[in-house]
Amino acid sequence: MEKLSNPKRTIEVIQKYHFDFQKKFGQNFLIDSHVLEKIIDAAHITKDDFVLEIGPGIGTMTQYLSEHAGAVLAVEIDHNLIPILHDTLSGYDNVEVLNDDILKVDIGKIAQEKNKGKPIKVVANLPYYITTPIIMGLFEKNVPMDSLTVMVQKEVAQRMQAGPGTKDYGALSLAVQFYAEPYIVANVPPNCFMPRPKVGSAVIRLTRYQEMPVKVKNEKLMFSIIRASFNQRRKTLQNGINNSGSLNFSKEQVVEALEKMELSPTIRGEALSLEQFARLSDLLEELKG
Ligand code: SAM
């Protein structure tokens, strides 16, 4: 089967199968071979790798992945795309297509069964409406993973990579950076997709830490503190924590913890690093007794 990575071939396939794009599934197919090559390069895929592709669409990137990886599992929610994928991927014998919702698939179990529990690589042009649940789901469920190389909305990529004190820094930056090192590989304009999305896109690689760089006693508490701190961006960290419905710390406890860290009681959440949030969480837990 001829490569799909150009507008002409994509239109041919879509017309042959009378395929209708489903907005609700975030369907914007890649039609630019340079972008596809960049993604494959950035993902450092070798014949030793088991790759999970989320949302293969008509199989454009899947063809590239199949040529570079040992094996590919492509999970696609839209059943109308399955006969198309069987056609476009018929010449590739190391690809399996699964018709399912990625948020409902037990990827940890699949990695265990198909890759003997060894770390997999995730590569995807993600459906933007569920970018965060997909990425955080893979991290939080401890799926054995080397890296995720994904196309996301440009602003989301910038938030994932942002550091303290910048306008894009927030709960998503900290959640991602707790598990992985982010690196924005490329910005991708709307004309590289069919149909064109209304937003700019970026490819980001998240390299999973094999050993967590930040230790915290109670992860759940730390992330509740982080969320509370960024809920009211303009307010102080102390106000954010005290105004949150779910955290039960007194004003004095928060101020005492901040003092122990030699931080001002009026500091804002956006000034704290991940290490500092971890320390704050440990101190608050201690103070609560
Ligand atoms: N990989 C293709 C490409 O680059 O041309 C298509 C990418 S398109 C942005 C996103 C794909 O994810 C679509 O094929 C869509 O149907 C699929 N998708 C959307 N929600 C999904 C879900 N919950 N589980 C699996 N696939 C999903």
Short mmCIF file of N, CA and C and ligand atoms in Angstrom, two decimals, residues 22 24-31 36 53-62 75-78 81 100-103 124-130 134 193, ligand 1:
data_model
loop_
_atom_site.label_atom_id
_atom_site.label_comp_id
_atom_site.label_asym_id
_atom_site.label_seq_id
_atom_site.Cartn_x
_atom_site.Cartn_y
_atom_site.Cartn_z
N GLN A 22 -15.51 12.89 12.29
CA GLN A 22 -16.30 13.07 13.51
C GLN A 22 -15.61 14.08 14.39
N LYS A 24 -16.53 15.08 17.25
CA LYS A 24 -16.54 14.69 18.67
C LYS A 24 -15.34 13.78 19.01
N PHE A 25 -14.71 13.17 18.02
CA PHE A 25 -13.55 12.33 18.28
C PHE A 25 -12.22 13.07 18.01
N GLY A 26 -12.30 14.36 17.77
CA GLY A 26 -11.06 15.15 17.55
C GLY A 26 -10.29 14.67 16.34
N GLN A 27 -10.99 14.42 15.25
CA GLN A 27 -10.32 13.83 14.07
C GLN A 27 -9.70 14.89 13.16
N ASN A 28 -8.39 15.02 13.26
CA ASN A 28 -7.62 15.89 12.36
C ASN A 28 -6.42 15.05 11.92
N PHE A 29 -6.47 14.58 10.68
CA PHE A 29 -5.46 13.63 10.23
C PHE A 29 -4.23 14.34 9.69
N LEU A 30 -3.07 13.79 9.97
CA LEU A 30 -1.81 14.38 9.49
C LEU A 30 -1.64 14.14 8.00
N ILE A 31 -1.21 15.19 7.29
CA ILE A 31 -1.01 15.04 5.84
C ILE A 31 0.36 15.59 5.42
N LEU A 36 5.61 13.88 10.14
CA LEU A 36 5.60 12.47 10.53
C LEU A 36 7.02 11.98 10.80
N GLU A 53 0.03 3.17 19.72
CA GLU A 53 -0.45 4.39 19.06
C GLU A 53 -1.90 4.62 19.48
N ILE A 54 -2.17 5.83 19.95
CA ILE A 54 -3.54 6.16 20.37
C ILE A 54 -4.21 6.93 19.24
N GLY A 55 -5.29 6.38 18.70
CA GLY A 55 -6.03 7.05 17.63
C GLY A 55 -5.29 7.05 16.30
N PRO A 56 -5.22 5.91 15.63
CA PRO A 56 -4.48 5.84 14.35
C PRO A 56 -5.19 6.53 13.19
N GLY A 57 -6.47 6.87 13.33
CA GLY A 57 -7.18 7.51 12.20
C GLY A 57 -7.25 6.56 11.02
N ILE A 58 -6.74 6.99 9.85
CA ILE A 58 -6.74 6.09 8.69
C ILE A 58 -5.40 5.35 8.57
N GLY A 59 -4.53 5.51 9.56
CA GLY A 59 -3.29 4.71 9.60
C GLY A 59 -2.05 5.41 9.07
N THR A 60 -2.13 6.73 8.89
CA THR A 60 -1.01 7.48 8.31
C THR A 60 0.28 7.30 9.12
N MET A 61 0.20 7.59 10.42
CA MET A 61 1.40 7.47 11.26
C MET A 61 1.70 6.00 11.56
N THR A 62 0.66 5.19 11.59
CA THR A 62 0.84 3.77 11.88
C THR A 62 1.79 3.13 10.86
N VAL A 75 -4.88 1.76 18.98
CA VAL A 75 -6.21 1.72 19.60
C VAL A 75 -7.06 2.85 19.03
N GLU A 76 -8.15 2.49 18.36
CA GLU A 76 -8.99 3.48 17.68
C GLU A 76 -10.44 3.31 18.13
N ILE A 77 -11.07 4.41 18.55
CA ILE A 77 -12.44 4.36 19.08
C ILE A 77 -13.49 4.28 17.98
N ASP A 78 -13.22 4.89 16.82
CA ASP A 78 -14.25 5.04 15.79
C ASP A 78 -14.34 3.77 14.93
N LEU A 81 -13.56 3.57 11.21
CA LEU A 81 -12.17 3.60 10.70
C LEU A 81 -11.55 2.19 10.63
N ASP A 100 -11.36 0.33 20.37
CA ASP A 100 -11.76 0.56 21.76
C ASP A 100 -11.48 2.01 22.14
N ASP A 101 -12.01 2.38 23.30
CA ASP A 101 -11.75 3.70 23.87
C ASP A 101 -10.49 3.59 24.72
N ILE A 102 -9.47 4.39 24.40
CA ILE A 102 -8.18 4.28 25.10
C ILE A 102 -8.34 4.46 26.61
N LEU A 103 -9.35 5.26 27.01
CA LEU A 103 -9.53 5.51 28.44
C LEU A 103 -10.08 4.28 29.17
N ALA A 124 1.59 9.32 19.45
CA ALA A 124 0.23 9.62 19.01
C ALA A 124 0.06 11.05 18.57
N ASN A 125 -0.85 11.21 17.62
CA ASN A 125 -1.41 12.52 17.33
C ASN A 125 -2.73 12.51 18.10
N LEU A 126 -2.70 13.04 19.30
CA LEU A 126 -3.80 12.80 20.25
C LEU A 126 -5.08 13.53 19.88
N PRO A 127 -6.23 12.92 20.23
CA PRO A 127 -7.49 13.68 20.15
C PRO A 127 -7.44 14.72 21.27
N TYR A 128 -7.52 16.01 20.89
CA TYR A 128 -7.23 17.09 21.86
C TYR A 128 -8.24 17.16 23.00
N TYR A 129 -9.47 16.64 22.78
CA TYR A 129 -10.49 16.80 23.84
C TYR A 129 -10.18 15.94 25.07
N ILE A 130 -9.26 14.97 24.94
CA ILE A 130 -8.92 14.14 26.10
C ILE A 130 -7.40 14.01 26.30
N ILE A 134 -5.70 11.22 29.05
CA ILE A 134 -4.91 10.12 28.46
C ILE A 134 -3.51 10.12 29.08
N PHE A 193 -2.73 19.36 8.73
CA PHE A 193 -3.80 18.41 9.08
C PHE A 193 -4.99 18.54 8.12
N1 SAM B 1 -3.19 9.35 14.00
C1 SAM B 1 -4.02 9.90 12.99
C2 SAM B 1 -3.26 10.94 12.20
O1 SAM B 1 -2.29 11.48 12.76
O2 SAM B 1 -3.62 11.21 11.07
C3 SAM B 1 -5.31 10.50 13.57
C4 SAM B 1 -5.15 11.51 14.68
S1 SAM B 1 -6.64 12.32 15.16
C5 SAM B 1 -6.02 13.83 15.81
C6 SAM B 1 -7.15 11.50 16.66
C7 SAM B 1 -7.63 10.07 16.49
O3 SAM B 1 -7.98 9.56 17.79
C8 SAM B 1 -8.86 9.91 15.63
O4 SAM B 1 -8.68 8.83 14.74
C9 SAM B 1 -9.99 9.59 16.63
O5 SAM B 1 -11.04 8.83 16.10
C10 SAM B 1 -9.21 8.85 17.70
N2 SAM B 1 -9.83 8.87 19.05
C11 SAM B 1 -10.58 9.85 19.60
N3 SAM B 1 -10.94 9.53 20.86
C12 SAM B 1 -10.40 8.31 21.12
C13 SAM B 1 -10.43 7.43 22.24
N4 SAM B 1 -11.07 7.76 23.37
N5 SAM B 1 -9.78 6.25 22.17
C14 SAM B 1 -9.12 5.91 21.03
N6 SAM B 1 -9.05 6.69 19.93
C15 SAM B 1 -9.67 7.88 19.97
#
